[in-house]
mmCIF file of C-alpha atoms and ligand atoms in Angstrom:
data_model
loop_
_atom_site.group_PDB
_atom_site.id
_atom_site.type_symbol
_atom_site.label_atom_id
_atom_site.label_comp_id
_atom_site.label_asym_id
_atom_site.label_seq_id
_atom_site.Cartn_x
_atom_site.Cartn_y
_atom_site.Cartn_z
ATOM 1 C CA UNK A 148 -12.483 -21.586 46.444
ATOM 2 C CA UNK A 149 -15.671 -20.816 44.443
ATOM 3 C CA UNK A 150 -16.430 -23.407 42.017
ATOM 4 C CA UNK A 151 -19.717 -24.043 40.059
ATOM 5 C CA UNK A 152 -18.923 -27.549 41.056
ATOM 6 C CA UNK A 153 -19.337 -27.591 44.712
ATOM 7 C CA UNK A 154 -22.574 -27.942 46.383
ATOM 8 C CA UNK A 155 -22.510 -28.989 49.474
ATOM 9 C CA UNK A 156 -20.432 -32.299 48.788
ATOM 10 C CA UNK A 157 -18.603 -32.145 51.869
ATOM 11 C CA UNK A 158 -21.259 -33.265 53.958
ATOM 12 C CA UNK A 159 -20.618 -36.916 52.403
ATOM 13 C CA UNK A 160 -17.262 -37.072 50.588
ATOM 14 C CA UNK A 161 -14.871 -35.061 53.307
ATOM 15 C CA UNK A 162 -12.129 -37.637 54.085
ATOM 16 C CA UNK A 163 -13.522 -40.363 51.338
ATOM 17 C CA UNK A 164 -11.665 -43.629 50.483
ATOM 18 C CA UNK A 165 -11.593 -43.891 47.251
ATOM 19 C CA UNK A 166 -10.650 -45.866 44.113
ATOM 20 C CA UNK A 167 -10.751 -45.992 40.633
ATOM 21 C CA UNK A 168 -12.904 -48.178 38.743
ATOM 22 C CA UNK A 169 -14.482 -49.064 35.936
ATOM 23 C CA UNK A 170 -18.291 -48.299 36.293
ATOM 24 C CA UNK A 171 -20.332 -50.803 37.839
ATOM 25 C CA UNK A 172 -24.263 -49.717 38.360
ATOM 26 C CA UNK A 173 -25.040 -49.346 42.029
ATOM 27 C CA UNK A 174 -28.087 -51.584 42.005
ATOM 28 C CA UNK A 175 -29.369 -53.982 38.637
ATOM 29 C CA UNK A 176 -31.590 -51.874 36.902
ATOM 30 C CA UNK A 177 -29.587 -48.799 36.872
ATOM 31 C CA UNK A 178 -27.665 -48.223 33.620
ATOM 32 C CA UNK A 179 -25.573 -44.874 34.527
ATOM 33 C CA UNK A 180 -24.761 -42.478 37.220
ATOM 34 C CA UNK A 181 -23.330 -38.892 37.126
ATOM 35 C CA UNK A 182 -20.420 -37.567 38.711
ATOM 36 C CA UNK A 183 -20.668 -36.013 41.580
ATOM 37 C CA UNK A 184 -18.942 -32.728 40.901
ATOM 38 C CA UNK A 185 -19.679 -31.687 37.137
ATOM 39 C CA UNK A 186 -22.728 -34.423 36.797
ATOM 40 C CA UNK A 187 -20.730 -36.074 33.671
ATOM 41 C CA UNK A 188 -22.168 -39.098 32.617
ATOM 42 C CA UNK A 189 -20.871 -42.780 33.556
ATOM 43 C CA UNK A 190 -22.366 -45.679 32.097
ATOM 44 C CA UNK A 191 -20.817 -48.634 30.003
ATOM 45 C CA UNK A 192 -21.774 -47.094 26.714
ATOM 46 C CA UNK A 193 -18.998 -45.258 24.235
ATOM 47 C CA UNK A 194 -19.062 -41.634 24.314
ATOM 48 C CA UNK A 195 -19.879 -41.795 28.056
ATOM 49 C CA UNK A 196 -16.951 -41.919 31.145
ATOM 50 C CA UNK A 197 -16.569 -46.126 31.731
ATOM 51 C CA UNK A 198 -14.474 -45.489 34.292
ATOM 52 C CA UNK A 199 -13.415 -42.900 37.176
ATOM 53 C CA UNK A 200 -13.409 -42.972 41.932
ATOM 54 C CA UNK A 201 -16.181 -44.218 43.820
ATOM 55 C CA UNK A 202 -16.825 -44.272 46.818
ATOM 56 C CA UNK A 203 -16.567 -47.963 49.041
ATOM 57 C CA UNK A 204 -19.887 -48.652 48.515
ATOM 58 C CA UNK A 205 -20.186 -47.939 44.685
ATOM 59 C CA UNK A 206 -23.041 -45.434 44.929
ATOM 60 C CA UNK A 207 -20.827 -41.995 44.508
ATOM 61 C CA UNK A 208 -19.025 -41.723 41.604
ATOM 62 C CA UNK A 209 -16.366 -38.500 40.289
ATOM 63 C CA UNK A 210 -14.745 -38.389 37.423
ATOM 64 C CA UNK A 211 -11.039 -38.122 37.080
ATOM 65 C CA UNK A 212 -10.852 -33.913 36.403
ATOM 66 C CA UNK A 213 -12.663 -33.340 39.483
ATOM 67 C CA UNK A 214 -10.759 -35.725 41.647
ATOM 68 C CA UNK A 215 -7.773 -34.026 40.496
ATOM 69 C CA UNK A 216 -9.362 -30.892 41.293
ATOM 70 C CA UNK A 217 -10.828 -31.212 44.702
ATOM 71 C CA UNK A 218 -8.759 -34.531 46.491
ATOM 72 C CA UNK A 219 -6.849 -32.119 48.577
ATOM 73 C CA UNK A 220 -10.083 -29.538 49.365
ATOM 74 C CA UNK A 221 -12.153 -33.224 50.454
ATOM 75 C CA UNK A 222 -8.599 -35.306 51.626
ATOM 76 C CA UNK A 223 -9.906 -37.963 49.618
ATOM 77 C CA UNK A 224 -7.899 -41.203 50.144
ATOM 78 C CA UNK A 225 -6.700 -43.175 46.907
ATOM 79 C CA UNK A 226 -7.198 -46.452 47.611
ATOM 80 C CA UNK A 227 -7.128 -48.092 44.046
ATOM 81 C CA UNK A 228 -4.944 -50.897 44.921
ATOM 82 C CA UNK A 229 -7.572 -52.052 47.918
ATOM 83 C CA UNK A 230 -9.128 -55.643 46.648
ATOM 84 C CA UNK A 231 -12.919 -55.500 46.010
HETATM 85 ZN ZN1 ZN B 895 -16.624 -34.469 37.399
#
């Protein structure tokens, strides 16, 4: 697969656990990340993504297209229903 998307991600998202969340910054102080695929914006503004899978500890995040896109390439686990 050759995908402007993919750099390299599998060296820290092959075999993820995942969920889906609404976005949270990673540390106070930070007000938005980027996905970690098309680099789409997440923050908790409008016109941004407020939602989409990160990884356990909160600091990854990918938006819903390219989870759809590469969760079988990166046998990502869903695991939206885990409690936080
Ligand atoms: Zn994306």
């Amino acid at each position: 697969m050759n995908d402007w998307r993919l750099q390299g991600q599998e060296k820290f998202l092959m075999g993820a656990t995942l969920a889906f969340r609404k976005y949270e910054p990673y540390r106070s102080g930070w007000d938005h990340d980027h996905c970690e695929f098309c680099g789409i914006k997440f923050s908790k503004l409008a016109g941004d993504k407020n939602e989409g899978y990160v990884t356990h500890d909160m600091y990854r995040w990918i938006c819903k297209d390219c989870f759809e896109d590469f969760r079988n390439m990166f046998h990502w686990v869903n695991n939206s229903d885990m409690e936080t």
